[in-house]
PDB file of C-alpha atoms in Angstrom:
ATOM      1  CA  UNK A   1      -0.718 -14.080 -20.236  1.00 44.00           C
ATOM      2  CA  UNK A   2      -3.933 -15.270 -22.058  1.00 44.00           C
ATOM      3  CA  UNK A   3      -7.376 -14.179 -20.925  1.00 48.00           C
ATOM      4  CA  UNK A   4      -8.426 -17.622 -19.411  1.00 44.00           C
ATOM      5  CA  UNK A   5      -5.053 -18.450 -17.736  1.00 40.00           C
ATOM      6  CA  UNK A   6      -5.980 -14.509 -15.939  1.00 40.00           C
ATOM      7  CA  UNK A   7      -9.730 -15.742 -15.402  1.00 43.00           C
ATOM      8  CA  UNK A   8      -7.830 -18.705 -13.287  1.00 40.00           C
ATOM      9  CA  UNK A   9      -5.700 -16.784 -11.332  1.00 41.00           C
ATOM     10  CA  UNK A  10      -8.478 -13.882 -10.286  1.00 47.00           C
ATOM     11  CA  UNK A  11     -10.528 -16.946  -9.327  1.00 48.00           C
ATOM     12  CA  UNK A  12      -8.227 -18.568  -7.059  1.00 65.00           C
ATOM     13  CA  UNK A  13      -7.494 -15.389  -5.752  1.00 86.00           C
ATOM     14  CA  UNK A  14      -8.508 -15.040  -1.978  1.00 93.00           C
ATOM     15  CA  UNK A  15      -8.599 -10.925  -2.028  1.00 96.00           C
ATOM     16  CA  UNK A  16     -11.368  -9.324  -4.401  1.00 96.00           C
ATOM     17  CA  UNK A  17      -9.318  -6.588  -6.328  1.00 94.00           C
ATOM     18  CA  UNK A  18     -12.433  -4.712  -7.238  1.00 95.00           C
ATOM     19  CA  UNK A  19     -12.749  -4.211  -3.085  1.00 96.00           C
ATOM     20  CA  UNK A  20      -9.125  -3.215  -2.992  1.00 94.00           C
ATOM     21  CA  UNK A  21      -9.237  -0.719  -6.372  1.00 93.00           C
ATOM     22  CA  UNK A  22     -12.608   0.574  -4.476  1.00 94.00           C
ATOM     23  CA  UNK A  23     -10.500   1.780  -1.482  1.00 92.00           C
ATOM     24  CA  UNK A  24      -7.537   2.984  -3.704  1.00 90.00           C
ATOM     25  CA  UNK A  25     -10.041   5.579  -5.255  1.00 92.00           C
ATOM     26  CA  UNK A  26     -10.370   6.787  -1.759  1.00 88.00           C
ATOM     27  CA  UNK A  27      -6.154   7.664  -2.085  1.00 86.00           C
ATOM     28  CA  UNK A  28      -5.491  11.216  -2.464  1.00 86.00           C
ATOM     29  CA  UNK A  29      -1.914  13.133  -3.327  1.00 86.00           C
ATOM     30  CA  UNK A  30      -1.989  13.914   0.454  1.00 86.00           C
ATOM     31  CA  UNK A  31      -2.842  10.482   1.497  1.00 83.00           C
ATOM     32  CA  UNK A  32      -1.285   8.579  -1.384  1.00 81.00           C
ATOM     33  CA  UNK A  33      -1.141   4.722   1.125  1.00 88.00           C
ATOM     34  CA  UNK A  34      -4.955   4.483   2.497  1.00 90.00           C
ATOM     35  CA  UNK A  35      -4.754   0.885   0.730  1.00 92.00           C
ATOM     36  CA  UNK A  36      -1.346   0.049   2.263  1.00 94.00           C
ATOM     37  CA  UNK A  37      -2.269   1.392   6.113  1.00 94.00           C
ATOM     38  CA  UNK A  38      -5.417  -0.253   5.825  1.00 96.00           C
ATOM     39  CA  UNK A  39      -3.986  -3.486   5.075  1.00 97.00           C
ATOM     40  CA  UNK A  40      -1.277  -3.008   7.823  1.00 97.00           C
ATOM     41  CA  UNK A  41      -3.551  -2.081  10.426  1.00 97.00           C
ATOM     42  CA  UNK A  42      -5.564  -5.529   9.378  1.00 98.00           C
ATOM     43  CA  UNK A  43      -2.531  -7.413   9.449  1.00 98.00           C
ATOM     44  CA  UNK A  44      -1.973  -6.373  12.547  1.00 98.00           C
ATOM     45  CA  UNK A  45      -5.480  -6.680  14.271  1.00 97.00           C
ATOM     46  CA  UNK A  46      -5.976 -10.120  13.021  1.00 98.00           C
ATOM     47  CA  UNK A  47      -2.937 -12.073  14.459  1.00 97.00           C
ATOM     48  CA  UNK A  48      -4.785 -11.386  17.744  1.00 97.00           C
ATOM     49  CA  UNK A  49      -8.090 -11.987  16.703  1.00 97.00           C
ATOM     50  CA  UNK A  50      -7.025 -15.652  15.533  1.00 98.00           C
ATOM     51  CA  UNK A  51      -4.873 -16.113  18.722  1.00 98.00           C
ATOM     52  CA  UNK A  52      -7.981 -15.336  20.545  1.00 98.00           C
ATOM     53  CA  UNK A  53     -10.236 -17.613  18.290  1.00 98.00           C
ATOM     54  CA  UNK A  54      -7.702 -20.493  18.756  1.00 98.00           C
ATOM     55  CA  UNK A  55      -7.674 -20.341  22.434  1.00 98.00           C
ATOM     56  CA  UNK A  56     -11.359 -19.759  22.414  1.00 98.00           C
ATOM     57  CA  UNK A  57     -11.786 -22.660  20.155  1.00 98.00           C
ATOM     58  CA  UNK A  58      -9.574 -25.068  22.199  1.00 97.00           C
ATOM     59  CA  UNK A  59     -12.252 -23.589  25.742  1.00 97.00           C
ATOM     60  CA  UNK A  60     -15.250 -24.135  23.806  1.00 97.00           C
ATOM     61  CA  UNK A  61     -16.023 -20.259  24.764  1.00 97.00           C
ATOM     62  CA  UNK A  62     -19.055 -20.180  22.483  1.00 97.00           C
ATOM     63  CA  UNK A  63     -19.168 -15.913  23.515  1.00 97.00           C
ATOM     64  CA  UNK A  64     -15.747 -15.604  22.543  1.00 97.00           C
ATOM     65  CA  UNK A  65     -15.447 -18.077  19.842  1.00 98.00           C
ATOM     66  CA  UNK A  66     -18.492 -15.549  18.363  1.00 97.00           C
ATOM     67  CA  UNK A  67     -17.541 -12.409  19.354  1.00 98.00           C
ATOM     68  CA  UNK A  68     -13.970 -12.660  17.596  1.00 98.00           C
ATOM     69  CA  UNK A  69     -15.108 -14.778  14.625  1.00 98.00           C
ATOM     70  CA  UNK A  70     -17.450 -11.589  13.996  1.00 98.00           C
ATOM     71  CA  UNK A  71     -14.696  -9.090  14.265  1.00 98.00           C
ATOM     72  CA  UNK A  72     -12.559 -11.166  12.311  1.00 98.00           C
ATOM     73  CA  UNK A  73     -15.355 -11.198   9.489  1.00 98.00           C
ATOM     74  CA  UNK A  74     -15.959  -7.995   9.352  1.00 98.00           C
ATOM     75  CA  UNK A  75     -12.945  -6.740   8.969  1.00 98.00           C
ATOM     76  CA  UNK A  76     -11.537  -9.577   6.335  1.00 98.00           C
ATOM     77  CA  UNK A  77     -15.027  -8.456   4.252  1.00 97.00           C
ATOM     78  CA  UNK A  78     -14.284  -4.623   4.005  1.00 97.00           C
ATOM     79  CA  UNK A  79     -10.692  -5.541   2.606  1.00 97.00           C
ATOM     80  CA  UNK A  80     -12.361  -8.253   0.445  1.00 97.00           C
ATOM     81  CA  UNK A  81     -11.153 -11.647   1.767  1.00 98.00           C
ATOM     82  CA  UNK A  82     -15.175 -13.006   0.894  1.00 97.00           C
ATOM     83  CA  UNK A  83     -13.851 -16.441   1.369  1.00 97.00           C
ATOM     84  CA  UNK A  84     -12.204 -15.510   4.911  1.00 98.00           C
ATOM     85  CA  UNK A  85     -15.274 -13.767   5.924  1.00 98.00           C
ATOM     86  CA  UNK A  86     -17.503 -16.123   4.586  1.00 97.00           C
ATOM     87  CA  UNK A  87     -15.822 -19.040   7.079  1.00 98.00           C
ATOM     88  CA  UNK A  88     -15.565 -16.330   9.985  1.00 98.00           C
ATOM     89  CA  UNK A  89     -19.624 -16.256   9.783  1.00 98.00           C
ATOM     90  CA  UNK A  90     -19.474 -19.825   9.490  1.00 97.00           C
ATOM     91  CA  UNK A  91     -17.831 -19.873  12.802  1.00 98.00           C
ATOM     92  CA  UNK A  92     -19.583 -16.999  14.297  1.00 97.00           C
ATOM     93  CA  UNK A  93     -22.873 -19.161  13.842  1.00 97.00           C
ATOM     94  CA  UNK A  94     -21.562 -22.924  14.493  1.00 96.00           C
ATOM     95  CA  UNK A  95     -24.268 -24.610  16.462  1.00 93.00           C
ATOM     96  CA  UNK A  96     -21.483 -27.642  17.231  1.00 95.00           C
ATOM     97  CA  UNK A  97     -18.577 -26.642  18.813  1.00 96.00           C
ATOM     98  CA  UNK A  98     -17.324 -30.467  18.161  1.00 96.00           C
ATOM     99  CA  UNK A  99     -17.018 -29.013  14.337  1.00 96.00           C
ATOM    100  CA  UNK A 100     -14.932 -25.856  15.376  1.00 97.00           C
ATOM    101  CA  UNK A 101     -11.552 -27.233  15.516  1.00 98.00           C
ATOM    102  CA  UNK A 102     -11.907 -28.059  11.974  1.00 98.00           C
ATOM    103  CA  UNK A 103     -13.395 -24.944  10.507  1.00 98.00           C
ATOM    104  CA  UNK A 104     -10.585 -23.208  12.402  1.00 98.00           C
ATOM    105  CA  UNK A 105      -8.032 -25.051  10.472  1.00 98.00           C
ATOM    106  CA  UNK A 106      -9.639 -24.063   7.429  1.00 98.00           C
ATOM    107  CA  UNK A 107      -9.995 -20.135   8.386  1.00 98.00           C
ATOM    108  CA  UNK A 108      -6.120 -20.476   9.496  1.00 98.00           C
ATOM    109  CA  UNK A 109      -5.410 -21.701   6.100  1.00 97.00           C
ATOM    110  CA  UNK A 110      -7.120 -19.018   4.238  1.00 98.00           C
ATOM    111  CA  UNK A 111      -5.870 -16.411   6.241  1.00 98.00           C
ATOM    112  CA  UNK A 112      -2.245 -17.446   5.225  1.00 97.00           C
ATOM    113  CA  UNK A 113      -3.574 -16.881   1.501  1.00 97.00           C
ATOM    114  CA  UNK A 114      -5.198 -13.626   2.143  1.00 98.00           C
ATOM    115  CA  UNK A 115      -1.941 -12.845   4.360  1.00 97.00           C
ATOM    116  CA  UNK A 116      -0.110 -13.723   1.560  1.00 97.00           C
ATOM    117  CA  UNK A 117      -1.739 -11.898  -1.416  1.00 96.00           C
ATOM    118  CA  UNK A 118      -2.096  -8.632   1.151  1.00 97.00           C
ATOM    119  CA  UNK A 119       1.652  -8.480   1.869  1.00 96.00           C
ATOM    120  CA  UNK A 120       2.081  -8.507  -1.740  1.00 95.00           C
ATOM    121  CA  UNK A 121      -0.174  -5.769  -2.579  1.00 93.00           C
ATOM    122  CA  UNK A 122       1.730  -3.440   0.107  1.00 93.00           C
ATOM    123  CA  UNK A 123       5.173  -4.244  -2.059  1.00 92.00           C
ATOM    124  CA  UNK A 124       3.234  -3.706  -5.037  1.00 88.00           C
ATOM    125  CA  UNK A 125       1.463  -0.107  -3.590  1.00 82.00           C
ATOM    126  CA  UNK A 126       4.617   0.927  -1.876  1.00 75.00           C
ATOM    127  CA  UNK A 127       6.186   0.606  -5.758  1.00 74.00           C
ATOM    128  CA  UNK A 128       3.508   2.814  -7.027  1.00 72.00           C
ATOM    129  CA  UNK A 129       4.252   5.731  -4.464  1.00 60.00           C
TER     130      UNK A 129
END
């Protein structure tokens, strides 16, 4: 693969490796998967924070629309989904809820990239075990 063709993919990317090789230095011979739980327990915790956005979202619940967007950030940031997070704060601070069923649309379609690219670093982790 040539160096700009792998400049291209990294920027398309929706997960920030550097993020992800930051948490794998945490990994220890005892605890050889922190990247792979980590990434589970995300996984896991954010199909309920979008269900709860999404019926938020179709309420207008400004408190809940904001409380979950937040979580949702936060957690998409320290796994390095920038882009995710980035739309999560864009949420957490929308002054129109007339606008939110679209930027919903476009946090549900990055999260099926970062979903994507996530699942594929637990086959690629669970390899390196």
């Amino acid at each position: 693969m040539s160096q700009s063709t792998a400049q291209t993919i990294e920027s398309i990317r929706s997960i920030d490796q550097s993020v992800l090789a930051s948490i794998r230095s945490l990994q220890t011979e005892e605890d050889p998967n922190v990247v792979v739980e980590l990434i589970e327990i995300y996984l896991a915790d954010s199909v309920g924070r979008l269900a709860e956005i999404r019926r938020a979202v179709s309420l207008e619940n400004r408190q809940v629309i904001q409380r979950a967007a937040h979580g949702l950030r936060g957690s998409s940031g320290n796994l390095g989904a920038s882009a995710l997070a980035s739309l999560c704060m864009d949420l957490e601070h929308i002054s129109d809820l007339a606008g939110a069923p679209q930027l919903l649309f476009q946090i549900e379609t990055e999260y099926e990239s970062v979903r994507t690219e996530l699942e594929l670093e637990i086959t690629n982790d669970k390899a390196r075990v």
